[in-house]
mmCIF file of C-alpha atoms and ligand atoms in Angstrom:
data_model
loop_
_atom_site.group_PDB
_atom_site.id
_atom_site.type_symbol
_atom_site.label_atom_id
_atom_site.label_comp_id
_atom_site.label_asym_id
_atom_site.label_seq_id
_atom_site.Cartn_x
_atom_site.Cartn_y
_atom_site.Cartn_z
ATOM 1 C CA MET A 1 101.172 87.746 92.784
ATOM 2 C CA GLN A 2 98.129 90.662 93.448
ATOM 3 C CA GLU A 3 96.843 92.954 90.108
ATOM 4 C CA LEU A 4 98.096 95.939 90.376
ATOM 5 C CA PRO A 5 96.029 98.958 89.295
ATOM 6 C CA GLU A 6 96.870 100.796 86.033
ATOM 7 C CA HIS A 7 98.796 103.857 87.910
ATOM 8 C CA ALA A 8 100.730 101.245 90.450
ATOM 9 C CA ARG A 9 101.702 99.265 87.281
ATOM 10 C CA ARG A 10 102.738 102.570 85.083
ATOM 11 C CA ASN A 11 104.850 103.543 88.630
ATOM 12 C CA ARG A 12 105.950 99.813 88.716
ATOM 13 C CA GLU A 13 107.683 100.208 85.123
ATOM 14 C CA TYR A 14 108.914 103.906 85.485
ATOM 15 C CA TRP A 15 110.712 103.154 88.883
ATOM 16 C CA ASP A 16 112.423 100.144 87.586
ATOM 17 C CA THR A 17 113.919 102.933 84.647
ATOM 18 C CA ILE A 18 115.066 105.692 86.988
ATOM 19 C CA ALA A 19 116.072 103.413 89.962
ATOM 20 C CA GLU A 20 119.299 103.839 89.277
ATOM 21 C CA ARG A 21 119.942 107.600 89.531
ATOM 22 C CA TYR A 22 118.480 106.808 92.990
ATOM 23 C CA ALA A 23 120.909 104.453 94.000
ATOM 24 C CA GLU A 24 124.252 107.086 95.001
ATOM 25 C CA PRO A 25 121.674 109.087 97.142
ATOM 26 C CA GLY A 26 120.440 105.901 98.377
ATOM 27 C CA ARG A 27 123.730 104.889 99.381
ATOM 28 C CA ARG A 28 124.925 108.036 100.758
ATOM 29 C CA ASN A 29 121.812 108.129 103.308
ATOM 30 C CA TRP A 30 122.511 104.454 104.120
ATOM 31 C CA SER A 31 126.381 105.858 104.921
ATOM 32 C CA THR A 32 125.552 108.289 107.885
ATOM 33 C CA ASN A 33 123.362 108.672 110.982
ATOM 34 C CA GLU A 34 121.541 112.109 110.638
ATOM 35 C CA VAL A 35 118.494 112.015 109.535
ATOM 36 C CA SER A 36 117.797 114.590 106.890
ATOM 37 C CA TRP A 37 114.531 115.111 104.781
ATOM 38 C CA GLY A 38 113.574 116.181 101.248
ATOM 39 C CA ILE A 39 114.652 118.124 98.296
ATOM 40 C CA TRP A 40 117.144 120.275 100.275
ATOM 41 C CA GLY A 41 118.430 117.771 102.879
ATOM 42 C CA ILE A 42 116.391 119.089 105.699
ATOM 43 C CA SER A 43 117.988 118.307 108.946
ATOM 44 C CA GLU A 44 115.862 116.301 111.168
ATOM 45 C CA ASN A 45 117.489 118.242 113.950
ATOM 46 C CA ASP A 46 115.857 122.106 113.035
ATOM 47 C CA VAL A 47 112.049 120.128 111.830
ATOM 48 C CA GLY A 48 111.180 117.075 114.070
ATOM 49 C CA LEU A 49 109.521 115.361 111.702
ATOM 50 C CA LEU A 50 110.328 111.950 113.741
ATOM 51 C CA PRO A 51 108.705 110.474 117.209
ATOM 52 C CA ASP A 52 111.272 111.390 120.292
ATOM 53 C CA ASP A 53 111.567 107.809 120.885
ATOM 54 C CA VAL A 54 111.398 105.003 117.955
ATOM 55 C CA ASN A 55 113.137 102.689 120.192
ATOM 56 C CA GLY A 56 111.044 99.643 120.021
ATOM 57 C CA LEU A 57 108.353 100.762 117.480
ATOM 58 C CA ASP A 58 107.395 98.858 114.716
ATOM 59 C CA VAL A 59 106.803 100.784 111.680
ATOM 60 C CA ILE A 60 106.419 99.944 108.128
ATOM 61 C CA GLU A 61 108.046 102.087 105.642
ATOM 62 C CA LEU A 62 105.173 102.846 102.843
ATOM 63 C CA GLY A 63 107.075 103.508 99.172
ATOM 64 C CA CYS A 64 110.305 102.539 100.866
ATOM 65 C CA GLY A 65 112.938 103.253 97.712
ATOM 66 C CA THR A 66 116.446 102.446 99.493
ATOM 67 C CA ALA A 67 114.745 102.061 102.715
ATOM 68 C CA TYR A 68 117.214 104.633 104.072
ATOM 69 C CA VAL A 69 114.327 105.767 106.163
ATOM 70 C CA SER A 70 114.077 102.382 107.771
ATOM 71 C CA ALA A 71 117.781 102.085 108.362
ATOM 72 C CA TRP A 72 117.720 105.165 110.605
ATOM 73 C CA LEU A 73 115.264 104.218 112.393
ATOM 74 C CA ALA A 74 116.096 100.377 113.003
ATOM 75 C CA ARG A 75 119.703 101.946 114.360
ATOM 76 C CA ARG A 76 117.164 104.026 117.160
ATOM 77 C CA GLY A 77 115.882 100.753 117.783
ATOM 78 C CA ALA A 78 112.889 100.463 115.631
ATOM 79 C CA ARG A 79 111.813 97.293 114.183
ATOM 80 C CA PRO A 80 111.067 98.907 110.559
ATOM 81 C CA VAL A 81 109.442 96.792 107.321
ATOM 82 C CA GLY A 82 110.125 98.457 103.890
ATOM 83 C CA ILE A 83 107.125 97.601 100.984
ATOM 84 C CA ASP A 84 108.107 99.014 98.008
ATOM 85 C CA ASN A 85 106.495 98.461 94.379
ATOM 86 C CA SER A 86 110.089 98.740 91.936
ATOM 87 C CA PRO A 87 112.042 95.438 92.084
ATOM 88 C CA ARG A 88 114.756 97.235 90.914
ATOM 89 C CA GLN A 89 114.788 99.777 93.928
ATOM 90 C CA LEU A 90 114.285 97.013 96.332
ATOM 91 C CA GLU A 91 117.726 95.200 94.776
ATOM 92 C CA ALA A 92 119.664 98.564 95.788
ATOM 93 C CA ALA A 93 118.050 98.409 99.520
ATOM 94 C CA ARG A 94 118.446 94.617 99.701
ATOM 95 C CA ALA A 95 122.787 95.346 98.637
ATOM 96 C CA TYR A 96 122.533 98.234 101.088
ATOM 97 C CA GLN A 97 121.501 95.989 103.713
ATOM 98 C CA GLN A 98 123.892 93.379 103.243
ATOM 99 C CA GLU A 99 126.857 96.503 102.640
ATOM 100 C CA PHE A 100 125.831 97.988 106.077
ATOM 101 C CA GLY A 101 125.201 95.284 107.810
ATOM 102 C CA LEU A 102 121.501 95.922 109.001
ATOM 103 C CA ASP A 103 118.682 93.817 108.570
ATOM 104 C CA PHE A 104 115.180 93.905 108.121
ATOM 105 C CA PRO A 105 111.829 92.984 105.942
ATOM 106 C CA LEU A 106 111.291 94.369 102.719
ATOM 107 C CA ILE A 107 108.515 93.722 101.150
ATOM 108 C CA LEU A 108 107.852 94.106 96.768
ATOM 109 C CA GLY A 109 104.217 95.141 96.742
ATOM 110 C CA ASN A 110 101.656 98.014 96.862
ATOM 111 C CA ALA A 111 101.067 100.175 99.716
ATOM 112 C CA GLU A 112 97.481 100.379 98.578
ATOM 113 C CA LYS A 113 97.173 96.832 99.757
ATOM 114 C CA VAL A 114 99.703 95.736 102.273
ATOM 115 C CA PRO A 115 99.591 92.158 102.845
ATOM 116 C CA LEU A 116 100.239 91.988 106.160
ATOM 117 C CA PRO A 117 97.945 91.705 108.936
ATOM 118 C CA ASP A 118 95.447 95.072 111.015
ATOM 119 C CA ALA A 119 97.044 96.805 113.811
ATOM 120 C CA SER A 120 100.351 95.268 113.082
ATOM 121 C CA PHE A 121 102.261 98.754 113.375
ATOM 122 C CA ASP A 122 103.109 101.586 115.919
ATOM 123 C CA TYR A 123 104.141 104.063 113.600
ATOM 124 C CA ALA A 124 103.484 104.173 109.236
ATOM 125 C CA ILE A 125 105.908 106.598 107.205
ATOM 126 C CA SER A 126 106.577 107.987 103.779
ATOM 127 C CA GLU A 127 109.102 110.317 102.142
ATOM 128 C CA TYR A 128 107.920 110.849 98.987
ATOM 129 C CA GLY A 129 107.048 107.236 98.641
ATOM 130 C CA ALA A 130 103.282 106.025 98.580
ATOM 131 C CA ALA A 131 102.747 109.392 99.451
ATOM 132 C CA LEU A 132 103.256 110.940 96.772
ATOM 133 C CA TRP A 133 103.009 107.505 93.905
ATOM 134 C CA ALA A 134 100.184 105.823 95.393
ATOM 135 C CA ASP A 135 96.320 107.324 95.418
ATOM 136 C CA PRO A 136 95.393 108.470 98.797
ATOM 137 C CA TYR A 137 91.763 107.476 98.952
ATOM 138 C CA LEU A 138 94.085 103.594 99.152
ATOM 139 C CA TRP A 139 97.112 104.008 101.068
ATOM 140 C CA ILE A 140 95.514 106.270 103.622
ATOM 141 C CA PRO A 141 93.044 103.862 104.663
ATOM 142 C CA GLU A 142 95.401 101.113 104.187
ATOM 143 C CA ALA A 143 97.877 103.209 106.857
ATOM 144 C CA ALA A 144 94.789 103.598 109.001
ATOM 145 C CA ARG A 145 93.996 99.477 108.411
ATOM 146 C CA LEU A 146 97.797 99.003 109.241
ATOM 147 C CA LEU A 147 98.227 101.066 112.603
ATOM 148 C CA ARG A 148 97.684 100.527 116.194
ATOM 149 C CA PRO A 149 95.220 102.726 118.263
ATOM 150 C CA GLY A 150 97.076 105.507 119.105
ATOM 151 C CA GLY A 151 99.804 104.542 116.046
ATOM 152 C CA ARG A 152 101.122 107.565 114.489
ATOM 153 C CA LEU A 153 101.687 108.703 110.683
ATOM 154 C CA MET A 154 104.171 111.269 109.206
ATOM 155 C CA PHE A 155 104.484 111.607 105.347
ATOM 156 C CA LEU A 156 106.082 114.027 103.524
ATOM 157 C CA VAL A 157 105.358 115.387 99.728
ATOM 158 C CA ASN A 158 105.843 118.030 97.170
ATOM 159 C CA SER A 159 103.793 121.072 98.976
ATOM 160 C CA VAL A 160 100.800 122.201 97.422
ATOM 161 C CA GLN A 161 102.110 125.501 96.243
ATOM 162 C CA LEU A 162 105.237 123.623 94.349
ATOM 163 C CA MET A 163 102.776 121.696 92.699
ATOM 164 C CA LEU A 164 100.647 124.477 91.028
ATOM 165 C CA CYS A 165 103.270 126.554 90.410
ATOM 166 C CA ILE A 166 105.673 124.270 88.435
ATOM 167 C CA PRO A 167 105.382 124.416 85.037
ATOM 168 C CA ASP A 168 104.324 121.484 82.814
ATOM 169 C CA LEU A 169 107.369 120.632 81.246
ATOM 170 C CA GLU A 170 110.707 120.207 83.542
ATOM 171 C CA ALA A 171 112.639 122.047 80.504
ATOM 172 C CA ASP A 172 110.315 125.566 81.292
ATOM 173 C CA GLY A 173 112.108 125.300 84.405
ATOM 174 C CA PRO A 174 111.364 125.572 88.231
ATOM 175 C CA ALA A 175 108.564 126.954 89.929
ATOM 176 C CA ALA A 176 107.513 130.247 89.200
ATOM 177 C CA GLU A 177 105.834 133.233 90.984
ATOM 178 C CA ARG A 178 102.277 132.896 89.201
ATOM 179 C CA LEU A 179 100.053 129.814 89.173
ATOM 180 C CA PHE A 180 100.026 126.881 86.323
ATOM 181 C CA ARG A 181 96.714 125.009 86.949
ATOM 182 C CA PRO A 182 93.697 124.830 89.249
ATOM 183 C CA GLN A 183 93.775 123.591 93.231
ATOM 184 C CA PHE A 184 90.802 122.388 92.947
ATOM 185 C CA GLY A 185 90.219 119.110 91.478
ATOM 186 C CA MET A 186 93.955 118.303 92.603
ATOM 187 C CA HIS A 187 94.326 114.332 92.698
ATOM 188 C CA ARG A 188 96.096 112.484 89.865
ATOM 189 C CA PHE A 189 98.776 114.411 88.348
ATOM 190 C CA GLU A 190 100.360 112.608 84.876
ATOM 191 C CA TRP A 191 103.195 115.079 83.423
ATOM 192 C CA PRO A 192 103.861 115.259 79.862
ATOM 193 C CA ASP A 193 107.186 114.334 79.938
ATOM 194 C CA SER A 194 107.441 111.614 82.232
ATOM 195 C CA ASP A 195 105.770 108.152 82.676
ATOM 196 C CA GLY A 196 104.964 108.281 86.355
ATOM 197 C CA VAL A 197 101.837 109.142 87.825
ATOM 198 C CA GLU A 198 101.805 111.189 91.061
ATOM 199 C CA PHE A 199 99.146 112.455 93.234
ATOM 200 C CA HIS A 200 98.741 115.392 94.996
ATOM 201 C CA LEU A 201 96.069 116.591 97.288
ATOM 202 C CA ALA A 202 94.844 120.039 98.487
ATOM 203 C CA HIS A 203 95.171 120.819 102.201
ATOM 204 C CA GLY A 204 90.961 120.450 102.840
ATOM 205 C CA ASP A 205 91.310 117.387 101.157
ATOM 206 C CA TRP A 206 93.863 115.934 103.023
ATOM 207 C CA VAL A 207 92.436 116.521 106.571
ATOM 208 C CA ARG A 208 88.355 115.457 105.296
ATOM 209 C CA LEU A 209 90.767 112.174 104.252
ATOM 210 C CA LEU A 210 92.821 111.471 107.553
ATOM 211 C CA ARG A 211 89.784 112.439 109.894
ATOM 212 C CA ALA A 212 87.517 110.306 107.568
ATOM 213 C CA ASN A 213 90.367 107.210 108.142
ATOM 214 C CA GLY A 214 90.350 107.914 112.216
ATOM 215 C CA PHE A 215 93.275 109.989 112.310
ATOM 216 C CA GLU A 216 93.694 113.187 114.265
ATOM 217 C CA ILE A 217 95.643 115.683 112.902
ATOM 218 C CA GLU A 218 99.176 116.448 115.230
ATOM 219 C CA ASP A 219 100.937 118.921 112.401
ATOM 220 C CA LEU A 220 101.434 120.281 109.393
ATOM 221 C CA VAL A 221 104.974 121.037 108.974
ATOM 222 C CA GLU A 222 105.646 123.453 106.060
ATOM 223 C CA LEU A 223 109.073 122.702 105.261
ATOM 224 C CA GLN A 224 111.568 126.155 104.775
ATOM 225 C CA PRO A 225 115.543 125.049 103.747
ATOM 226 C CA PRO A 226 117.903 127.089 105.283
ATOM 227 C CA GLU A 227 120.067 130.152 103.487
ATOM 228 C CA GLY A 228 122.145 128.353 101.210
ATOM 229 C CA ALA A 229 120.886 125.088 100.994
ATOM 230 C CA THR A 230 121.071 123.349 97.537
ATOM 231 C CA THR A 231 119.030 121.169 96.006
ATOM 232 C CA THR A 232 119.922 117.997 93.561
ATOM 233 C CA TYR A 233 116.351 118.774 92.139
ATOM 234 C CA ASN A 234 116.671 122.093 90.719
ATOM 235 C CA GLU A 235 113.974 121.415 88.232
ATOM 236 C CA LEU A 236 111.660 121.705 91.060
ATOM 237 C CA ALA A 237 112.447 124.845 93.060
ATOM 238 C CA THR A 238 115.249 128.167 93.161
ATOM 239 C CA ILE A 239 116.559 128.174 97.083
ATOM 240 C CA GLU A 240 115.471 131.680 96.986
ATOM 241 C CA TRP A 241 111.583 130.508 95.515
ATOM 242 C CA ALA A 242 111.736 127.759 98.707
ATOM 243 C CA ARG A 243 113.117 130.795 101.546
ATOM 244 C CA LYS A 244 110.084 132.576 100.323
ATOM 245 C CA TRP A 245 107.518 129.282 99.803
ATOM 246 C CA PRO A 246 107.606 125.841 101.087
ATOM 247 C CA SER A 247 108.627 123.530 98.644
ATOM 248 C CA GLU A 248 107.786 120.450 100.732
ATOM 249 C CA GLU A 249 105.004 120.027 103.860
ATOM 250 C CA ALA A 250 104.708 117.076 106.191
ATOM 251 C CA TRP A 251 102.347 115.511 107.649
ATOM 252 C CA LYS A 252 101.602 114.295 110.654
ATOM 253 C CA ALA A 253 98.859 112.316 112.334
ATOM 254 C CA ARG A 254 97.866 109.875 114.833
ATOM 255 C CA LYS A 255 95.674 106.859 115.200
ATOM 256 C CA VAL A 256 92.484 108.019 117.602
ATOM 257 C CA GLY A 257 92.152 105.534 120.207
ATOM 258 C CA GLY A 258 94.208 103.377 122.588
ATOM 259 C CA ARG A 259 96.094 104.207 125.328
ATOM 260 C CA ASN A 260 97.999 107.592 123.384
ATOM 261 C CA GLY A 261 94.587 108.707 121.476
ATOM 262 C CA ALA A 262 92.180 110.909 121.722
ATOM 263 C CA ASP A 263 89.514 109.173 122.763
ATOM 264 C CA GLY A 264 90.704 105.981 124.565
HETATM 265 C C1 LIG B 1 111.278 108.705 96.056
HETATM 266 S S1 LIG B 1 111.084 106.726 96.104
HETATM 267 C C2 LIG B 1 110.811 107.159 98.114
HETATM 268 C C3 LIG B 1 112.016 106.521 98.620
HETATM 269 C C4 LIG B 1 113.308 107.823 99.594
HETATM 270 N N1 LIG B 1 112.365 108.251 100.572
HETATM 271 C C5 LIG B 1 113.638 108.478 98.301
HETATM 272 O O1 LIG B 1 112.963 109.401 98.767
HETATM 273 O O2 LIG B 1 114.057 108.158 97.653
HETATM 274 C C6 LIG B 1 109.572 106.604 95.737
HETATM 275 C C7 LIG B 1 109.481 105.237 95.872
HETATM 276 O O3 LIG B 1 108.096 104.784 95.594
HETATM 277 C C8 LIG B 1 107.442 103.428 95.140
HETATM 278 N N2 LIG B 1 106.228 103.465 94.804
HETATM 279 C C9 LIG B 1 105.307 103.745 94.200
HETATM 280 N N3 LIG B 1 104.271 103.541 93.738
HETATM 281 C C10 LIG B 1 104.484 102.909 94.974
HETATM 282 C C11 LIG B 1 103.302 102.186 95.680
HETATM 283 N N4 LIG B 1 102.415 102.540 94.999
HETATM 284 N N5 LIG B 1 103.684 101.345 96.625
HETATM 285 C C12 LIG B 1 104.747 101.133 97.615
HETATM 286 N N6 LIG B 1 105.696 101.787 96.620
HETATM 287 C C13 LIG B 1 105.382 102.591 95.519
HETATM 288 C C14 LIG B 1 108.908 103.906 94.126
HETATM 289 O O4 LIG B 1 108.899 102.579 93.639
HETATM 290 C C15 LIG B 1 109.900 104.254 94.638
HETATM 291 O O5 LIG B 1 110.785 103.372 95.056
#
């Protein structure tokens, strides 16, 4: 087993501890073919985060958790592989594979160092997985290495605005209409009431990092939940807040080169 960096060791312990909370939501998502995203369950039909056709694509899900995103893609004809850093999350993913009669490879490991060859995938995806819990300066180069020329990347995370507007302590409530911390220097986040280590970048840093790793950016989708949407993550944002400012953002990028790439 490869040595894990300090943040990944801590996040493995953290995710093994909280995995149980994600079991039921994971099961609900496995039970449906309707793709929905993030804390508000925004329908794929409203935001179009996935490629129009995933049939036949080799997909890697980076930080797959219970792997429902991989399950959705497998049912649409893709060949997913899920990697996750938490044995407990993968236990749940394996149980759902059995329960729902779907089989695809699941790897225990760190998405910053994936034990698979270069250029093995057409599509890399992360919904609040590596995109939030792994160091972007390590996992973005790794995603670039794993993708074939012309391959695509989509990741969904908390928005920059949200990360600036939530108080340090969960008990102090959801995102407010004020800034609690600087935007300059955003990278590693540790909250006083959580044992996990998160990573969040400002937009300029995402743009530079993606471009430096051979990606061209296709879209930055700032997600607005529909009126009346609800969330179980009440500690993050109210619907009133999330209707005015993005609480979540999704990046879509393509690795330059290849038939569909920018420079052939
Ligand atoms: C919120 S879940 C993401 C899965 C699912 N989309 C969801 O929202 O429930 C976060 C997952 O990221 C995994 N994770 C954290 N750090 C990771 C890393 N360095 N490499 C791979 N997975 C990681 C955790 O173990 C956890 O299962």
